[in-house]
Amino acid sequence: MAEQRQIPPMPGREAEDMGGIDSTPNATASISDSSQARSELMTINIGPHHPATHGVLRLVVDLDGEVVKDLKPVIGYVHTGIEKSCEDKSYWKVIPFVERMDYVSYFFQMEAYCGAVERLTGLEIPPRARYLRTIFLELCRIHSHLVWLGTTALDLGAVSMLWYCFRERDRILDLFEMATGQRMHTRYFQVGGVIEDIPLGFEAKLREFVADMPVRVGQYQALLDRNEVFLSRTKGTGVVPRERLLELGVTGPLLRAAGEPWDLRKAFDYLAYPEVDFKVPVGTVGDNYDRYRVRVAEMVESTRIVEQALDGLPEGPYIADDRKYVLPPRSELSTSMESLIHHFKLVTEGYRVGPGEVYYAVESPRGELGCFVLSDGSAKPARVHFRDASFVNLQAFRDMSKDGYVADMIASLGMLDPILGGVDR
Amino acid sequence: MRERQLRARDMLRGDLEGEELERHVEEKVVMTSFERLLNWGRANSCFPLTFGLACCAIEAPIALVGSPRYDLARFGAEALRASPRQADLIILSGRVSIKMAPVVRRLYDQMLEPKWAISMGACSSSGGMFANYAVVQGADKFMPIDLHIPGCPPRPEAVMYGFNKLQRKIMGNPDQGWRQRYSATGTEEWARGGPRSEPSPEAAEAYERARGLIRA
Amino acid sequence: MPDAPGLELIRGEIEQDHPGAILDTSFDRGQAALVVDPARILAVLAWLRDAPGQGYRFLSSLHVADYLPAQPRFGVHYELLNRDRVERIRVKAMLEDVAPAGGVGDGGVEDDPARSTPPSPTTGPAVGDLPSIDSCVSLFPTAEFQEREAYDFFGVVFKGHPDLTRILLPEDYVGWPQRRDFPVGGEPVTFTYNERNYG
């Protein structure tokens, strides 16, 4: 493989495999003593395939015994060229592409993109759509945190957490499936609102879920909060000072755990967030334990947001009325000629968006997810770029693991919550 | 099944000779109960590799094996192995990018025989929706795949169904496709080459007419 | 966002310290943008970050957009955020593509082959002929990965970057995929009709 470094042959010992693709995190199957200058450092390669279920992240780690001296993430193993593909598709066809970037928090990418295009076109989304979007965004946030909690606890050894978290996650996916027809990657948000109203019975099921969720979160905390191993692995590890995090562009729960109360939902009022009342959990020390606590608290807060949004859900249309951008309802197609023409135009060519460029950011479960859309006046975007939170947060990983043990590095990796689909796009 | 019956009939009649006879004997006789037991064991205790690439990974290794609802453990595939040297089955869950393809191939090579590969989801089966420079258009391009599961992402039930099909394949009873079930073999039309390279006369005539229209 | 008058004020203040740095301002769809001369980008960014009363200390995003067929072709965008006043401002630096025939790119001629040389030759412009701009990693360390990504996709060289190598594509990849003239599939599409009739 071209990206492997030139490894001098090991005298005597047979290296397990050149490149160590299948090293386990605490592997001692060392490859080589890579440079004579730093003779006490051992460089090992972790990934891109490794048991930590965080996607295909490859780390080249310089170790001094068990202490990490330097760390270099190598990414790009799931690079899909989504941004390039988006330039080839009409605006609404971009939505399914874009949601497959960060594949656990797919609603957020849809919101970032649809929000950007709505700003480009000047479309106003109706209040019901705003509330529905908020509900689904927060459900997706809970979903993302559940996946995070399950997999991170699995990495740290608390294997049963996976099953508990995924039990709840399946309930959320049931809700998504009820409303949109798909468990993941639902293409539910469209430019102008949401594609469909919620069905009957959805509200009841959602209320059940919302009532249950705090109890479940209590169960998770009961499992982990007094687990000696978990606590000693996360307390005091992976600390990065707040200023350094800000310099590195880190946002989201990582920044909040370090004590900075920065949340885009509160800063930039978008969707229905100004109308619901929720707290933003903020940590103190900024170690892995704080990150864990912040995310778990966020789950509870998200549940409250969903409940309030559901209570305040206004009646009305669920998508904007502007036929230039939004498909007319099918019932009208047989009676109105203009509707038929609009439908035809929208489905074949798509709508044209006036030239301009917009950057719009939302608060995804990992931080600031920004979408930059450049339009040149045609029916296809000229550039869609995502400022993905995990991509930027990954730069903090070196700081988090430096001078810590390899085991702490794994804990930090879990708490960093990178989703490689978003990192690699 | 029918084919085997026909060949058994031929053998009894003395029609099968030489190499065909030997092959038939090998298949019928040598596939002893021991072999069948072995295959049953292999199918029902597959050790999948913990290998997730992208979105399908959330549905397959995690939601399938690690979820209380869709439980792959009941088929014996609970023991997920981290090292490819200890795994039987690699489930390619997610898009294979050009940077990852050699890595996947190397993982597959590191697995020991017998090994199987399932390509889960549209992206690893055929490139999925990403027909661009960065995604390998189907993992078939660089490694042998035993089973493809469509979907984006496929429901966990679909993956279980696919896994069951794979189990039947391992046990030596490959699933009959619909053509066998409905005795519709021989109805395939191949666009370019393939077992019956000649198009049917109607198809050839229609093609000529269409070309004439274009030329004229 | 700073509103339109606020934007003009910022422009005026920058003009005092760095005359000629701002080429244009634009306030479109509620978002403020400054178009900056690429050679002075660091000065402008430092001013926006450090000048009292400005404090755009957070670089949200650094990305490049290809405006082909308009020239200058590459726009390097810096999305800055002032977290105290919750305001965003965009700084754009437009770079020309450096033609392989020896055209001069904005931002000067490439120096240091060791830094602007990708591991293997590129198609199109020769190795030294890539548009370049100063790297702002010294001001905003968050730009490290993002500049590498911009280099990876567009071939824009950031002078002074500690490690400008491909980040998302394989290191021996040839070509700059996100440019508008790069085909989506990585290779031009051949149609059998054309192949058969026109060779």
JSON list of C-alpha atoms in Angstrom, two decimals, chain A residues 1 3-4 16-18 21-22 48-51 53 55-56 74-82 84-85 96-97 100-101 103-104 147 151 162-163 166-167 169-171 173-174 177 182-185 421, chain B residues 49-59 62-63 65-71 78 81-85 95-100 102-103 106-107 110 129-135 152-153 155-157:
[
{"chain": "A", "resi": 1, "resn": "MET", "atom": "CA", "xyz": [0.00, 0.00, 0.00]},
{"chain": "A", "resi": 3, "resn": "GLU", "atom": "CA", "xyz": [0.70, 4.98, 2.31]},
{"chain": "A", "resi": 4, "resn": "GLN", "atom": "CA", "xyz": [2.76, 2.62, 4.37]},
{"chain": "A", "resi": 16, "resn": "GLU", "atom": "CA", "xyz": [3.22, -10.63, 12.31]},
{"chain": "A", "resi": 17, "resn": "ASP", "atom": "CA", "xyz": [2.18, -8.78, 9.26]},
{"chain": "A", "resi": 18, "resn": "MET", "atom": "CA", "xyz": [3.68, -5.82, 7.55]},
{"chain": "A", "resi": 21, "resn": "ILE", "atom": "CA", "xyz": [-3.64, -3.99, 9.87]},
{"chain": "A", "resi": 22, "resn": "ASP", "atom": "CA", "xyz": [-5.26, -6.15, 12.44]},
{"chain": "A", "resi": 48, "resn": "PRO", "atom": "CA", "xyz": [-7.71, 0.97, 9.91]},
{"chain": "A", "resi": 49, "resn": "HIS", "atom": "CA", "xyz": [-9.36, -2.20, 11.03]},
{"chain": "A", "resi": 50, "resn": "HIS", "atom": "CA", "xyz": [-9.47, -2.54, 14.76]},
{"chain": "A", "resi": 51, "resn": "PRO", "atom": "CA", "xyz": [-11.86, -3.78, 17.37]},
{"chain": "A", "resi": 53, "resn": "THR", "atom": "CA", "xyz": [-15.94, 0.21, 16.55]},
{"chain": "A", "resi": 55, "resn": "GLY", "atom": "CA", "xyz": [-14.94, 3.31, 11.89]},
{"chain": "A", "resi": 56, "resn": "VAL", "atom": "CA", "xyz": [-11.87, 3.04, 9.78]},
{"chain": "A", "resi": 74, "resn": "VAL", "atom": "CA", "xyz": [-4.48, 8.83, 8.98]},
{"chain": "A", "resi": 75, "resn": "ILE", "atom": "CA", "xyz": [-7.92, 9.18, 7.57]},
{"chain": "A", "resi": 76, "resn": "GLY", "atom": "CA", "xyz": [-9.57, 8.83, 4.21]},
{"chain": "A", "resi": 77, "resn": "TYR", "atom": "CA", "xyz": [-10.42, 5.16, 4.32]},
{"chain": "A", "resi": 78, "resn": "VAL", "atom": "CA", "xyz": [-14.09, 5.78, 3.85]},
{"chain": "A", "resi": 79, "resn": "HIS", "atom": "CA", "xyz": [-13.77, 8.84, 1.65]},
{"chain": "A", "resi": 80, "resn": "THR", "atom": "CA", "xyz": [-16.73, 8.69, -0.64]},
{"chain": "A", "resi": 81, "resn": "GLY", "atom": "CA", "xyz": [-16.42, 11.80, -2.71]},
{"chain": "A", "resi": 82, "resn": "ILE", "atom": "CA", "xyz": [-19.83, 12.96, -1.53]},
{"chain": "A", "resi": 84, "resn": "LYS", "atom": "CA", "xyz": [-18.05, 15.96, -5.63]},
{"chain": "A", "resi": 85, "resn": "SER", "atom": "CA", "xyz": [-21.10, 13.81, -6.31]},
{"chain": "A", "resi": 96, "resn": "PRO", "atom": "CA", "xyz": [-29.76, 11.54, 0.35]},
{"chain": "A", "resi": 97, "resn": "PHE", "atom": "CA", "xyz": [-26.07, 11.94, -0.48]},
{"chain": "A", "resi": 100, "resn": "ARG", "atom": "CA", "xyz": [-24.83, 9.54, 4.46]},
{"chain": "A", "resi": 101, "resn": "MET", "atom": "CA", "xyz": [-21.84, 11.48, 5.59]},
{"chain": "A", "resi": 103, "resn": "TYR", "atom": "CA", "xyz": [-24.06, 8.16, 9.39]},
{"chain": "A", "resi": 104, "resn": "VAL", "atom": "CA", "xyz": [-25.31, 8.25, 12.95]},
{"chain": "A", "resi": 147, "resn": "VAL", "atom": "CA", "xyz": [-24.66, 4.66, 19.76]},
{"chain": "A", "resi": 151, "resn": "THR", "atom": "CA", "xyz": [-19.75, 1.57, 21.61]},
{"chain": "A", "resi": 162, "resn": "LEU", "atom": "CA", "xyz": [-24.11, -2.04, 24.21]},
{"chain": "A", "resi": 163, "resn": "TRP", "atom": "CA", "xyz": [-27.25, -4.06, 24.58]},
{"chain": "A", "resi": 166, "resn": "PHE", "atom": "CA", "xyz": [-29.24, -0.43, 21.47]},
{"chain": "A", "resi": 167, "resn": "ARG", "atom": "CA", "xyz": [-32.52, -1.45, 23.00]},
{"chain": "A", "resi": 169, "resn": "ARG", "atom": "CA", "xyz": [-31.89, 2.93, 19.85]},
{"chain": "A", "resi": 170, "resn": "ASP", "atom": "CA", "xyz": [-34.19, 0.40, 18.27]},
{"chain": "A", "resi": 171, "resn": "ARG", "atom": "CA", "xyz": [-37.13, 2.22, 19.75]},
{"chain": "A", "resi": 173, "resn": "LEU", "atom": "CA", "xyz": [-35.47, 3.73, 14.88]},
{"chain": "A", "resi": 174, "resn": "ASP", "atom": "CA", "xyz": [-38.99, 2.39, 15.16]},
{"chain": "A", "resi": 177, "resn": "GLU", "atom": "CA", "xyz": [-39.57, 4.16, 10.54]},
{"chain": "A", "resi": 182, "resn": "GLN", "atom": "CA", "xyz": [-36.78, 4.08, 6.77]},
{"chain": "A", "resi": 183, "resn": "ARG", "atom": "CA", "xyz": [-34.79, 3.33, 9.87]},
{"chain": "A", "resi": 184, "resn": "MET", "atom": "CA", "xyz": [-31.71, 5.21, 8.84]},
{"chain": "A", "resi": 185, "resn": "HIS", "atom": "CA", "xyz": [-31.07, 7.76, 6.13]},
{"chain": "A", "resi": 421, "resn": "GLY", "atom": "CA", "xyz": [-18.10, 8.96, 7.62]},
{"chain": "B", "resi": 49, "resn": "LEU", "atom": "CA", "xyz": [-15.06, -10.42, 11.73]},
{"chain": "B", "resi": 50, "resn": "THR", "atom": "CA", "xyz": [-15.77, -7.18, 13.52]},
{"chain": "B", "resi": 51, "resn": "PHE", "atom": "CA", "xyz": [-15.54, -5.10, 10.42]},
{"chain": "B", "resi": 52, "resn": "GLY", "atom": "CA", "xyz": [-17.63, -2.06, 9.78]},
{"chain": "B", "resi": 53, "resn": "LEU", "atom": "CA", "xyz": [-16.93, 0.48, 7.15]},
{"chain": "B", "resi": 54, "resn": "ALA", "atom": "CA", "xyz": [-19.76, 2.95, 7.11]},
{"chain": "B", "resi": 55, "resn": "CYS", "atom": "CA", "xyz": [-23.49, 3.27, 7.64]},
{"chain": "B", "resi": 56, "resn": "CYS", "atom": "CA", "xyz": [-24.26, -0.39, 7.17]},
{"chain": "B", "resi": 57, "resn": "ALA", "atom": "CA", "xyz": [-21.92, -1.06, 10.05]},
{"chain": "B", "resi": 58, "resn": "ILE", "atom": "CA", "xyz": [-24.40, 0.52, 12.39]},
{"chain": "B", "resi": 59, "resn": "GLU", "atom": "CA", "xyz": [-27.06, -1.79, 11.10]},
{"chain": "B", "resi": 62, "resn": "ILE", "atom": "CA", "xyz": [-23.82, -3.40, 15.81]},
{"chain": "B", "resi": 63, "resn": "ALA", "atom": "CA", "xyz": [-27.60, -3.48, 15.46]},
{"chain": "B", "resi": 65, "resn": "VAL", "atom": "CA", "xyz": [-25.13, -8.70, 16.70]},
{"chain": "B", "resi": 66, "resn": "GLY", "atom": "CA", "xyz": [-25.16, -6.19, 19.47]},
{"chain": "B", "resi": 67, "resn": "SER", "atom": "CA", "xyz": [-28.81, -5.52, 19.67]},
{"chain": "B", "resi": 68, "resn": "PRO", "atom": "CA", "xyz": [-31.33, -7.37, 21.75]},
{"chain": "B", "resi": 69, "resn": "ARG", "atom": "CA", "xyz": [-33.95, -7.27, 19.07]},
{"chain": "B", "resi": 70, "resn": "TYR", "atom": "CA", "xyz": [-32.24, -8.59, 15.97]},
{"chain": "B", "resi": 71, "resn": "ASP", "atom": "CA", "xyz": [-29.96, -11.13, 17.40]},
{"chain": "B", "resi": 78, "resn": "GLU", "atom": "CA", "xyz": [-22.23, -14.44, 18.25]},
{"chain": "B", "resi": 81, "resn": "ARG", "atom": "CA", "xyz": [-13.60, -11.96, 16.23]},
{"chain": "B", "resi": 82, "resn": "ALA", "atom": "CA", "xyz": [-11.35, -8.99, 15.99]},
{"chain": "B", "resi": 83, "resn": "SER", "atom": "CA", "xyz": [-8.52, -10.71, 14.24]},
{"chain": "B", "resi": 84, "resn": "PRO", "atom": "CA", "xyz": [-9.07, -11.93, 10.72]},
{"chain": "B", "resi": 85, "resn": "ARG", "atom": "CA", "xyz": [-6.99, -14.97, 11.43]},
{"chain": "B", "resi": 95, "resn": "ARG", "atom": "CA", "xyz": [-18.83, 1.67, 1.02]},
{"chain": "B", "resi": 96, "resn": "VAL", "atom": "CA", "xyz": [-15.38, 0.51, 0.02]},
{"chain": "B", "resi": 97, "resn": "SER", "atom": "CA", "xyz": [-13.30, 3.50, -0.88]},
{"chain": "B", "resi": 98, "resn": "ILE", "atom": "CA", "xyz": [-10.27, 3.29, -3.08]},
{"chain": "B", "resi": 99, "resn": "LYS", "atom": "CA", "xyz": [-8.00, 3.80, -0.12]},
{"chain": "B", "resi": 100, "resn": "MET", "atom": "CA", "xyz": [-9.64, 1.04, 1.85]},
{"chain": "B", "resi": 102, "resn": "PRO", "atom": "CA", "xyz": [-6.28, -2.89, -0.50]},
{"chain": "B", "resi": 103, "resn": "VAL", "atom": "CA", "xyz": [-6.81, -3.07, 3.23]},
{"chain": "B", "resi": 106, "resn": "ARG", "atom": "CA", "xyz": [-5.42, -7.89, 2.81]},
{"chain": "B", "resi": 107, "resn": "LEU", "atom": "CA", "xyz": [-7.86, -8.70, 5.59]},
{"chain": "B", "resi": 110, "resn": "GLN", "atom": "CA", "xyz": [-5.37, -13.05, 6.16]},
{"chain": "B", "resi": 129, "resn": "MET", "atom": "CA", "xyz": [-25.37, 5.60, -5.03]},
{"chain": "B", "resi": 130, "resn": "PHE", "atom": "CA", "xyz": [-21.75, 6.72, -5.20]},
{"chain": "B", "resi": 131, "resn": "ALA", "atom": "CA", "xyz": [-20.76, 6.41, -8.80]},
{"chain": "B", "resi": 132, "resn": "ASN", "atom": "CA", "xyz": [-17.67, 8.52, -8.43]},
{"chain": "B", "resi": 133, "resn": "TYR", "atom": "CA", "xyz": [-13.93, 8.47, -8.31]},
{"chain": "B", "resi": 134, "resn": "ALA", "atom": "CA", "xyz": [-13.63, 7.53, -4.69]},
{"chain": "B", "resi": 135, "resn": "VAL", "atom": "CA", "xyz": [-15.74, 4.41, -4.28]},
{"chain": "B", "resi": 152, "resn": "CYS", "atom": "CA", "xyz": [-29.30, 1.16, 1.82]},
{"chain": "B", "resi": 153, "resn": "PRO", "atom": "CA", "xyz": [-28.94, 0.22, 4.58]},
{"chain": "B", "resi": 155, "resn": "ARG", "atom": "CA", "xyz": [-32.90, -3.86, 7.37]},
{"chain": "B", "resi": 156, "resn": "PRO", "atom": "CA", "xyz": [-31.45, -6.17, 9.99]},
{"chain": "B", "resi": 157, "resn": "GLU", "atom": "CA", "xyz": [-34.03, -8.73, 8.98]}
]
